[in-house]
Amino acid sequence: MSQHISFVQREELKNKPSSDALGFGVHYTDHMFVMDYEEEQGWHDPRIIPYGPLTMDPAAMVFHYGQAIFEGLKAYTTPDGTVQLFRPDRNMKRFNQSCERLHIPTIDEDFLLNAIQQLLLKEKDWIPTEEGTSLYIRPYVFATEPFIGVRPSKQYKLLVILSPVGSYYGDQLSPVPIYVEEKYIRASVGGVGEVKTAGNYAASMKAQKEAEAKGYSQILWLDSKENKYVEEVGSMNIFFKINGEVVTPELSGSILNGVTRNSVIELLNYWGIPVREEKISIQEIFDAHARGELEEVFGAGTAVVISPVGELTWKDQTIQVNDKNIGPLSQRLYDTITGIQFGKTEDEFNWTVQVDEVRV
Amino acid sequence: MSQHISFVQREELKNKPSSDALGFGVHYTDHMFVMDYEEEQGWHDPRIIPYGPLTMDPAAMVFHYGQAIFEGLKAYTTPDGTVQLFRPDRNMKRFNQSCERLHIPTIDEDFLLNAIQQLLLKEKDWIPTEEGTSLYIRPYVFATEPFIGVRPSKQYKLLVILSPVGSYYGDQLSPVPIYVEEKYIRASVGGVGEVKTAGNYAASMKAQKEAEAKGYSQILWLDSKENKYVEEVGSMNIFFKINGEVVTPELSGSILNGVTRNSVIELLNYWGIPVREEKISIQEIFDAHARGELEEVFGAGTAVVISPVGELTWKDQTIQVNDKNIGPLSQRLYDTITGIQFGKTEDEFNWTVQVDEVRV
Ligand SMILES: Cc1ncc(COP(=O)(O)O)c(C=O)c1O
Ligand SMILES: Cc1ncc(COP(=O)(O)O)c(C=O)c1O
């Protein structure tokens, strides 16, 4: 796919937020990438245009039948002023896996990555440079055909929008309390839990709100069949360090194959720390804690990188992990992954991809 | 809630499709009902305005996190020219149940029903009068706040759009072949399967397409826990008549509480035909067939009313139901329900609601 990407420059550029007021997902850059799909033409008319409102028919299928998928990755600035992406090939691949599962036409992965890079080139002044800040990249597709009937849409829109974001934690990692959900279910094997489709997140809102009301910052989901095996957390995969060994739920078909999860596993292997992907019951975790063997628990995802878990509540039991302190492995993983992402630690794995020509 | 609904008349009215070219979900009327939600103001600014494009921020949460729910009901013309709805209170109630499950702010049910009636008044010339035709009514809500982060939206749009539709079958009921799905799962208890949220339908597209490619018109879903209990079909609930008795899956928490389903149950009770809501394994159905006791199978939903099933395929077994003929009970239910809907059969249940002042 080697279509030319057209460009329409915004007339008046926006004011950029100051780096201490970035937040997460509230500011968008001057331009966006857009492309359309029509059955006869396939994906066509790739363009970079001013960020601005979309015109949607009220019958557009996304509003009714929810065919919508997305990805999330970041662009990081390095000390020498280059800009880089972290394992973007994995996001491109998962983008298409999500498309396939939702019966949305896939797109050439190299083309999409190239489009993202071209958009980054245009928006290079938006890439924040303060410690811990980055430019969040959101590629997504949704159904636009105006048709009220349950079948796949024949028209879609693919967009990439960019949002400068602060560090999730400020300067310091801080362990969070997590609620083990036993009433609501996120996804089941045979469903769409292993892809990034809009409906998965919609389905999680109520449980998330109820947990927040009880004072928890996130939910740990259990499996739908037996309601006893650990799945994942909101927008993170989960890891447990028990008696010197690390375990994480296997890719069962109902959890996301996280880029950060995979990076953690590869780093642990490289460091010679035992790590296993397997079915893990929540009971085992509580048992390990009772034996004094639960050393660390942490989540892993693009937004937070590594998020130490300080407390786990399941039914009426609450356990504290590592006295609610940041564990040394969590810290080491956070430092190493962010070090590689921001070009401060040597990238022995070839995980980073330079965005050609961009210097900030 | 007694807000005034403002009205902006469309300048040039559309051409109406002829009654033999209605189809389903392709034509929309001249006006639509719209209302907005903002955290500070609640639901506000109810208005009937020309049907036309919506302006949406690319970061609008519905595109990313899928908070979207809908309802579907119809307006029917009667022989004396009045227009009526069928059990709309049930749709209004389910609308709010869907909202609650998706953490979307609910709306006053009477207000919404009144808004629909006012819209119907304006659009009365669009209500088709040919045998079997009706005006499909689609109320829906979706998240509009421009924010990229997983939490409930703080802004929503509620719309009602109208679409004149033909009879699903033309003149004759025709039995359909159905594929019992054992690879994909639609919903699980604890999930969102019992409400009408966009993501449920998105999640079904791939399975539906694969079944179509094998020559089936619909899928019969099984439960997510054991993959053996019957759930429902695409946009219909399912019924089996076995040895003189009718059974339908109980409201387990993962299937929709269909208005048509409930009407079928009430009619059967009224007619003195035994009907039970219970857990039904697909094996029982095949066993009943083997014993020669499976008399009829039919789906029930607003779009099709009653849809006889002529064939069921599960794994590598295919059974024919009633020699692929329309069963007498299916026909009787179809005739009675459509009779009541179109005002040709006495409505002993008080199911119909006249739309005030509308005469076509
Ligand atoms: C449901 C879910 N699980 C896990 C993750 C972590 O995946 P990644 O590390 O690729 O960001 C995410 C975030 O993308 C997610 O949405
Ligand atoms: C998943 C699902 N099941 C069942 C039904 C039937 O419900 P009703 O009879 O209220 O139309 C529908 C259609 O609305 C549906 O979408």
mmCIF file of C-alpha atoms in Angstrom, chain A residues 78 84-88 263 266-267 270 336-354:
data_model
loop_
_atom_site.group_PDB
_atom_site.id
_atom_site.type_symbol
_atom_site.label_atom_id
_atom_site.label_comp_id
_atom_site.label_asym_id
_atom_site.label_seq_id
_atom_site.Cartn_x
_atom_site.Cartn_y
_atom_site.Cartn_z
ATOM 1 C CA THR A 78 15.157 11.220 23.985
ATOM 2 C CA GLN A 84 10.925 7.317 19.223
ATOM 3 C CA LEU A 85 8.128 4.794 19.443
ATOM 4 C CA PHE A 86 8.111 1.691 21.629
ATOM 5 C CA ARG A 87 7.421 -1.587 19.811
ATOM 6 C CA PRO A 88 4.822 -0.003 17.492
ATOM 7 C CA SER A 263 8.136 -6.526 27.557
ATOM 8 C CA GLU A 266 11.153 -10.587 28.085
ATOM 9 C CA LEU A 267 13.039 -8.455 30.589
ATOM 10 C CA TYR A 270 16.784 -11.660 30.222
ATOM 11 C CA THR A 336 14.220 -0.052 32.724
ATOM 12 C CA ILE A 337 11.155 0.204 30.498
ATOM 13 C CA THR A 338 10.833 3.970 30.800
ATOM 14 C CA GLY A 339 14.616 4.213 30.413
ATOM 15 C CA ILE A 340 14.414 2.402 27.092
ATOM 16 C CA GLN A 341 11.323 4.344 26.006
ATOM 17 C CA PHE A 342 12.969 7.706 26.698
ATOM 18 C CA GLY A 343 16.313 6.654 25.262
ATOM 19 C CA LYS A 344 18.174 6.793 28.573
ATOM 20 C CA THR A 345 18.832 3.082 28.939
ATOM 21 C CA GLU A 346 20.422 1.060 26.202
ATOM 22 C CA ASP A 347 17.828 -0.705 24.074
ATOM 23 C CA GLU A 348 19.289 -4.189 23.917
ATOM 24 C CA PHE A 349 16.104 -5.600 22.465
ATOM 25 C CA ASN A 350 15.670 -3.296 19.504
ATOM 26 C CA TRP A 351 12.311 -2.254 20.870
ATOM 27 C CA THR A 352 12.456 1.389 19.921
ATOM 28 C CA VAL A 353 11.766 2.807 16.488
ATOM 29 C CA GLN A 354 13.069 6.243 15.576
#
